[in-house]
Coordinates of C-alpha atoms in Angstrom, one line a residue:
M1 CA -11.0 19.4 8.1
G2 CA -10.3 18.8 4.6
D3 CA -7.3 19.7 2.5
I4 CA -5.6 23.1 2.4
A5 CA -4.2 24.1 -1.1
V6 CA -1.1 26.3 -1.2
G7 CA 0.3 27.3 -4.3
L8 CA 3.6 29.0 -4.7
V9 CA 4.1 30.9 -7.4
P10 CA 7.9 31.6 -8.3
A11 CA 9.4 33.8 -11.2
P12 CA 11.9 31.9 -13.2
E13 CA 15.5 30.8 -12.4
L14 CA 16.7 31.3 -8.9
P15 CA 12.8 31.9 -7.5
E16 CA 11.8 28.7 -9.3
K17 CA 14.8 26.4 -7.7
M18 CA 13.6 27.6 -4.3
A19 CA 10.1 26.7 -4.7
K20 CA 10.4 23.0 -5.9
R21 CA 13.0 22.6 -3.1
L22 CA 10.1 24.2 -0.8
A23 CA 7.6 22.3 -2.2
E24 CA 9.0 18.9 -1.1
I25 CA 9.4 19.4 2.5
L26 CA 6.5 22.2 3.2
P27 CA 3.7 19.7 3.9
E28 CA 5.3 17.7 6.6
L29 CA 6.6 21.2 8.0
L30 CA 2.8 22.8 7.8
V31 CA 1.7 19.7 9.9
D32 CA 4.0 19.9 12.3
Q33 CA 4.4 23.5 13.4
I34 CA 0.9 24.9 11.7
D35 CA -2.4 22.6 11.8
A36 CA -1.9 18.8 12.5
S37 CA -5.5 18.5 11.6
L38 CA -5.1 19.2 7.9
E39 CA -3.9 17.6 5.1
W40 CA -1.7 20.2 3.2
E41 CA -1.3 20.3 -0.8
I42 CA 1.8 22.4 -2.2
D43 CA 1.4 23.4 -5.9
V44 CA 3.9 25.3 -7.8
I45 CA 3.2 27.4 -11.5
I46 CA 6.1 29.1 -12.8
D47 CA 5.0 32.7 -13.9
P48 CA 7.1 35.6 -14.9
L49 CA 4.4 37.6 -13.5
T50 CA 4.7 41.3 -14.2
G51 CA 8.1 40.9 -16.1
A52 CA 9.5 44.0 -15.8
A53 CA 7.2 45.7 -13.2
E54 CA 8.5 47.9 -10.7
T55 CA 5.6 47.8 -8.1
A56 CA 4.8 45.4 -5.6
D57 CA 1.1 45.6 -5.9
E58 CA 1.1 44.4 -9.7
I59 CA 2.8 41.2 -8.7
I60 CA 0.0 40.7 -5.6
E61 CA -2.7 41.0 -8.2
E62 CA -1.2 38.9 -10.6
T63 CA -1.0 36.4 -7.6
E64 CA -4.6 36.6 -6.8
I65 CA -5.5 35.9 -10.4
R66 CA -3.6 32.7 -10.0
K67 CA -5.2 31.8 -6.7
Q68 CA -8.5 32.0 -8.2
K69 CA -8.0 30.0 -11.2
N70 CA -6.2 27.1 -9.2
N71 CA -8.7 27.4 -6.3
W72 CA -5.9 27.8 -3.8
D73 CA -6.8 28.2 -0.1
Y74 CA -3.5 30.7 0.0
A75 CA -1.2 31.8 -2.6
I76 CA 2.7 33.1 -2.2
C77 CA 4.9 34.6 -4.8
L78 CA 8.2 34.1 -4.7
T79 CA 9.5 37.3 -6.8
D80 CA 13.3 38.7 -7.6
L81 CA 12.0 42.0 -7.6
P82 CA 13.5 44.1 -4.8
I83 CA 10.7 46.0 -2.9
Y84 CA 10.9 49.4 -1.4
E85 CA 8.7 51.2 1.1
N86 CA 9.0 54.5 2.4
G87 CA 12.8 53.9 2.4
N88 CA 12.6 50.4 4.1
I89 CA 13.9 46.8 2.6
V90 CA 10.4 44.8 2.6
L91 CA 11.1 41.3 2.9
A92 CA 7.4 40.1 2.7
D93 CA 4.0 41.4 2.2
I94 CA 0.8 39.7 3.5
N95 CA -2.8 40.4 2.1
K96 CA -4.6 38.1 5.0
G97 CA -8.1 39.6 3.1
R98 CA -7.1 38.3 -0.2
G99 CA -5.2 35.1 1.3
V100 CA -1.9 36.1 -0.7
S101 CA 1.5 37.2 -0.1
Q102 CA 4.8 38.0 -2.1
I103 CA 8.1 37.5 -0.4
S104 CA 11.4 39.2 -2.2
L105 CA 14.4 36.9 -2.3
P106 CA 16.9 39.8 -2.7
A107 CA 15.8 40.8 0.5
F108 CA 17.4 37.6 2.2
G109 CA 20.9 38.6 0.8
S110 CA 23.2 35.8 -0.6
V111 CA 23.7 32.1 1.0
P112 CA 22.5 30.8 3.0
M113 CA 19.0 31.6 2.1
K114 CA 17.0 28.4 1.9
K115 CA 16.5 27.8 6.0
R116 CA 15.6 31.6 6.2
L117 CA 13.3 31.2 3.2
Q118 CA 11.4 28.2 4.9
E119 CA 11.1 30.0 8.1
V120 CA 9.6 33.4 6.3
V121 CA 7.3 31.3 4.5
L122 CA 6.0 29.3 7.3
E123 CA 5.3 32.2 9.3
T124 CA 3.3 33.8 6.1
I125 CA 1.3 31.0 5.8
S126 CA 0.8 31.2 9.5
E127 CA -0.3 34.7 9.6
L128 CA -2.7 33.8 6.6
H129 CA -4.1 30.4 7.9
Y130 CA -5.0 32.0 11.6
Y131 CA -6.6 34.6 9.9
H132 CA -9.3 32.8 7.9
Y133 CA -9.7 30.0 10.2
N134 CA -9.6 31.9 13.2
T135 CA -7.4 29.7 14.4
S136 CA -6.7 29.2 18.4
Q137 CA -3.4 30.5 20.0
E138 CA -2.3 27.1 20.3
H139 CA -1.7 26.6 16.4
Q140 CA 0.0 29.7 15.9
R141 CA 3.8 29.3 15.2
K142 CA 5.8 29.9 18.3
K143 CA 9.0 30.2 16.6
K144 CA 10.5 33.6 16.3
L145 CA 11.4 34.9 12.5
P146 CA 14.9 34.4 11.6
K147 CA 17.1 37.7 12.1
L148 CA 18.7 36.9 8.6
F149 CA 21.6 39.0 10.0
S150 CA 19.6 41.8 10.8
P151 CA 16.2 42.2 12.8
I152 CA 13.0 41.8 11.0
R153 CA 10.3 43.9 12.3
K154 CA 6.2 43.4 11.4
I155 CA 4.2 46.2 10.6
V156 CA 0.8 46.8 9.7
P157 CA 0.7 49.2 6.4
E158 CA -1.5 52.5 6.7
D159 CA -5.3 51.9 6.4
E160 CA -4.2 48.5 5.7
E161 CA -5.5 46.7 8.9
D162 CA -6.0 42.6 7.3
S163 CA -2.4 43.4 5.7
L164 CA 1.2 42.9 7.0
R165 CA 4.6 43.8 6.4
F166 CA 8.0 42.6 7.1
I167 CA 10.6 44.9 6.6
V168 CA 14.5 44.5 7.2
I169 CA 16.1 46.7 10.0
P170 CA 18.5 48.6 10.3
K171 CA 17.8 50.1 6.8
I172 CA 21.6 50.4 5.6
N173 CA 21.9 46.7 6.4
G174 CA 18.8 45.7 4.2
R175 CA 20.0 47.8 1.3
L176 CA 23.4 45.7 1.3
R177 CA 21.3 42.6 1.9
V178 CA 19.4 43.6 -1.2
L179 CA 22.6 44.0 -3.6
M180 CA 24.2 40.7 -2.5
G181 CA 20.7 39.0 -3.2
M182 CA 20.3 40.6 -6.5
V183 CA 24.2 39.8 -7.3
Y184 CA 23.7 36.3 -6.3
A185 CA 20.8 35.7 -8.2
N186 CA 23.1 36.8 -11.3
R187 CA 25.6 34.3 -10.5
P188 CA 28.7 35.7 -11.5
W189 CA 30.5 32.5 -11.2
T190 CA 28.9 31.2 -14.5
I191 CA 30.2 34.1 -16.6
F192 CA 33.7 33.4 -17.7
P193 CA 33.3 30.0 -18.1
S194 CA 31.2 30.6 -20.9
F195 CA 33.7 33.0 -22.2
K196 CA 35.6 30.5 -23.5
S197 CA 37.3 32.5 -26.4
V198 CA 37.9 35.3 -24.0
V199 CA 40.2 32.9 -21.8
A200 CA 42.0 31.8 -25.2
V201 CA 42.6 35.2 -26.6
A202 CA 44.1 36.4 -23.1
F203 CA 46.3 33.5 -22.4
A204 CA 47.6 33.2 -25.6
T205 CA 48.6 36.8 -25.6
G206 CA 50.2 36.6 -22.0
T207 CA 51.9 33.3 -23.4
Y208 CA 53.5 35.1 -26.5
G209 CA 54.8 38.3 -24.4
L210 CA 56.6 35.7 -21.8
I211 CA 58.4 34.1 -24.8
F212 CA 60.5 37.7 -25.2
P213 CA 62.6 39.0 -22.2
T214 CA 60.6 42.2 -22.1
L215 CA 58.1 41.1 -19.6
W216 CA 61.3 39.3 -17.6
Q217 CA 62.8 42.6 -17.1
L218 CA 59.5 44.8 -16.0
S219 CA 58.3 42.5 -13.6
A220 CA 61.9 42.5 -11.8
A221 CA 62.1 46.1 -12.1
F222 CA 58.5 47.3 -11.2
Q223 CA 57.6 48.3 -8.0
S224 CA 54.4 46.7 -6.0
I225 CA 52.3 50.0 -6.9
R226 CA 52.8 49.8 -10.3
F227 CA 51.8 45.9 -10.2
I228 CA 48.9 47.1 -8.3
G229 CA 48.0 49.9 -10.5
L230 CA 48.6 47.9 -13.7
M231 CA 46.0 45.1 -12.1
L232 CA 43.4 47.7 -11.3
T233 CA 43.7 49.5 -14.8
A234 CA 43.3 46.1 -16.6
L235 CA 40.2 45.1 -14.0
S236 CA 38.4 48.2 -14.5
S237 CA 39.2 48.5 -18.3
M238 CA 37.3 45.0 -18.8
I239 CA 34.3 45.6 -16.8
I240 CA 33.9 49.2 -18.5
W241 CA 34.8 47.9 -22.1
I242 CA 32.2 44.7 -21.6
I243 CA 29.5 47.2 -20.2
L244 CA 29.9 49.8 -23.1
A245 CA 30.4 47.2 -25.8
H246 CA 27.6 45.2 -24.8
N247 CA 25.0 48.1 -23.8
L248 CA 24.6 46.7 -20.3
W249 CA 24.0 49.9 -18.5
E250 CA 20.4 51.0 -18.0
K251 CA 19.4 54.2 -19.4
P252 CA 16.5 56.7 -18.2
S253 CA 13.6 55.0 -19.5
H254 CA 9.7 56.0 -18.5
R255 CA 9.4 52.2 -17.4
S256 CA 12.2 52.3 -14.7
K257 CA 12.3 54.3 -11.6
Y258 CA 15.6 56.0 -10.8
N259 CA 16.1 54.0 -7.4
L260 CA 15.5 50.8 -9.3
R261 CA 17.7 51.9 -12.1
R262 CA 20.3 52.7 -9.9
V263 CA 20.4 49.6 -8.0
Y264 CA 19.9 47.6 -11.2
N265 CA 23.3 49.0 -12.6
L266 CA 25.3 48.8 -9.7
V267 CA 24.2 45.3 -9.2
T268 CA 25.7 44.8 -12.7
V269 CA 28.8 46.3 -12.2
I270 CA 29.3 44.4 -8.9
T271 CA 28.2 41.0 -10.8
L272 CA 31.1 42.0 -13.6
S273 CA 33.6 42.8 -10.8
L274 CA 33.5 39.5 -9.4
A275 CA 33.4 37.5 -12.7
V276 CA 36.4 39.5 -13.5
L277 CA 37.9 38.9 -10.5
L278 CA 37.4 35.0 -10.8
Y279 CA 38.7 35.5 -14.3
Y280 CA 41.7 37.5 -13.3
A281 CA 42.9 34.7 -10.1
M282 CA 42.5 31.7 -12.7
L283 CA 44.6 33.4 -15.5
L284 CA 47.2 34.2 -12.7
I285 CA 47.0 30.8 -11.7
L286 CA 47.3 29.5 -15.2
F287 CA 50.4 31.8 -15.9
F288 CA 52.4 31.1 -12.6
L289 CA 52.0 27.3 -13.2
A290 CA 53.5 27.8 -17.1
V291 CA 56.5 30.1 -16.1
R292 CA 57.4 28.0 -12.7
V293 CA 57.6 25.0 -15.2
F294 CA 58.8 26.3 -18.4
V295 CA 61.0 29.3 -17.2
P296 CA 64.4 28.2 -16.2
A297 CA 65.4 30.0 -12.9
E298 CA 68.9 30.7 -14.1
L299 CA 68.0 32.2 -17.4
F300 CA 65.3 34.1 -15.7
A301 CA 67.5 35.5 -13.4
A302 CA 70.4 36.5 -16.3
E303 CA 67.9 38.0 -18.2
A304 CA 66.0 39.9 -15.8
G305 CA 69.1 41.0 -14.0
L306 CA 68.8 39.5 -10.7
E307 CA 70.9 38.5 -8.0
G308 CA 71.5 35.1 -7.8
K309 CA 69.0 32.4 -8.8
A310 CA 64.9 33.8 -9.4
G311 CA 63.0 32.7 -6.5
M312 CA 59.3 31.7 -5.8
I313 CA 58.6 35.7 -5.5
D314 CA 60.1 36.5 -8.6
Y315 CA 57.7 33.8 -10.7
I316 CA 54.9 35.5 -8.8
K317 CA 55.6 39.2 -10.1
L318 CA 56.3 37.6 -13.5
S319 CA 52.8 35.6 -13.4
W320 CA 50.9 38.7 -12.4
L321 CA 52.5 41.3 -14.7
A322 CA 51.3 38.5 -17.5
T323 CA 48.1 38.3 -16.3
S324 CA 47.1 42.1 -16.1
V325 CA 48.7 42.4 -19.7
A326 CA 46.6 39.3 -21.0
T327 CA 43.3 41.1 -19.3
L328 CA 44.2 44.0 -21.0
A329 CA 44.0 41.9 -24.2
G330 CA 41.0 39.9 -22.9
A331 CA 39.2 43.0 -22.7
I332 CA 39.0 43.5 -26.5
G333 CA 38.0 40.1 -26.7
A334 CA 35.0 40.5 -24.4
G335 CA 33.9 43.1 -26.3
L336 CA 33.6 40.8 -29.7
E337 CA 31.3 38.2 -28.0
N338 CA 27.6 38.0 -29.0
D339 CA 25.3 40.9 -27.2
E340 CA 22.6 38.3 -26.1
L341 CA 25.1 35.8 -24.7
V342 CA 26.7 38.5 -22.5
R343 CA 23.2 39.3 -21.2
N344 CA 21.9 36.0 -20.6
I345 CA 24.9 34.9 -18.7
T346 CA 25.4 38.6 -16.9
Y347 CA 21.8 39.1 -16.1
G348 CA 19.2 37.3 -13.7
Y349 CA 16.0 36.6 -15.2
R350 CA 14.3 40.0 -14.3
Q351 CA 16.8 42.0 -15.4
K352 CA 16.9 40.2 -18.8
R353 CA 12.9 41.0 -19.1
R354 CA 13.7 44.6 -17.8
Y355 CA 16.4 45.1 -20.8
K356 CA 14.2 43.9 -23.5
E357 CA 11.0 45.4 -22.7
I358 CA 12.8 48.8 -22.2
Q359 CA 14.7 48.5 -25.5
N360 CA 11.2 47.5 -27.4
D361 CA 9.9 50.8 -25.7
S362 CA 12.8 52.8 -27.4
S363 CA 12.2 50.7 -30.4
D364 CA 8.4 51.7 -30.6
N365 CA 9.3 55.4 -29.6
E366 CA 11.8 55.6 -32.6
E367 CA 9.4 54.3 -35.1
A368 CA 6.7 56.6 -33.6
R369 CA 9.2 59.6 -34.1
E370 CA 10.3 58.5 -37.7
T371 CA 6.7 58.4 -38.4
Q372 CA 5.7 61.7 -37.3
D373 CA 8.6 63.2 -39.4
A374 CA 7.4 61.4 -42.4

């Protein structure tokens, strides 16, 4: 028999990275686990597909167009779109008759993802290959689908006998994994390294405050509940201010369904929360090192009214207070950053496309209203 061409059509960023890795290892795995009588060719074409599309059918149709255009035998789309069907979280949709499928990366959760995605792609190609070539049972994969922390159930959609769907059960775990997967795609750990000016403003503010004994005295007088309350106030203030100042909250639009809009807004909040927590921890370490080196224990104890010499706990409390005060100042600095920069480092690819298209629709609607009024 001849070659079999399989096309991988990923969206940019995380799906693209995963597809390129798969292209390197799939030919050998396909020979080993599906059909050794064939030579397998893997192509990767990066495509934003339907951009801000919110239905799986549109992506399947675009994937089939790519399949026909490139003369592939099978085509698999790796999308960053969370897919819901009758309240279920869909991991993969396979249309055997058309020889195409789509796999939703958010349904895998966060790390580790590579091995589980590899197994699902192999299972998908196995289903397509068995259907089109009537391969004997011995050629079907005998490996079970990975559980991915939750079992996966294969179902046949209603009125679609030549289709197959993988759903994640139970539903609650599937929803949690979708959130984790979308947050992972947003890479929250990359946000604040880009906010150099925010870090500079916050650290300068905290350092200036530490020159005076007021913070020393407050750190000695505060109880734990006050430290926690001030920390939560500082963190929530920064998160809320960034969202409001840079218009990151997705508003109702005819392009956005309520369920997806709610998920994307929740993902934005979680992404920023993790990023701000990392930022807070980094500042806390910096301030602790600063006060430990530059604040003499005897002077600290005398100014703060401590009994005896200042100890490690006293330095931690002072650093904690300085970090919370500096975070409040940093929130103002974050609001002054460029809007485009903030969206680029906060959103994954699909959220950026959604934002731009929704903004374009809003502008078009505004222009239409102005024209009518004129």
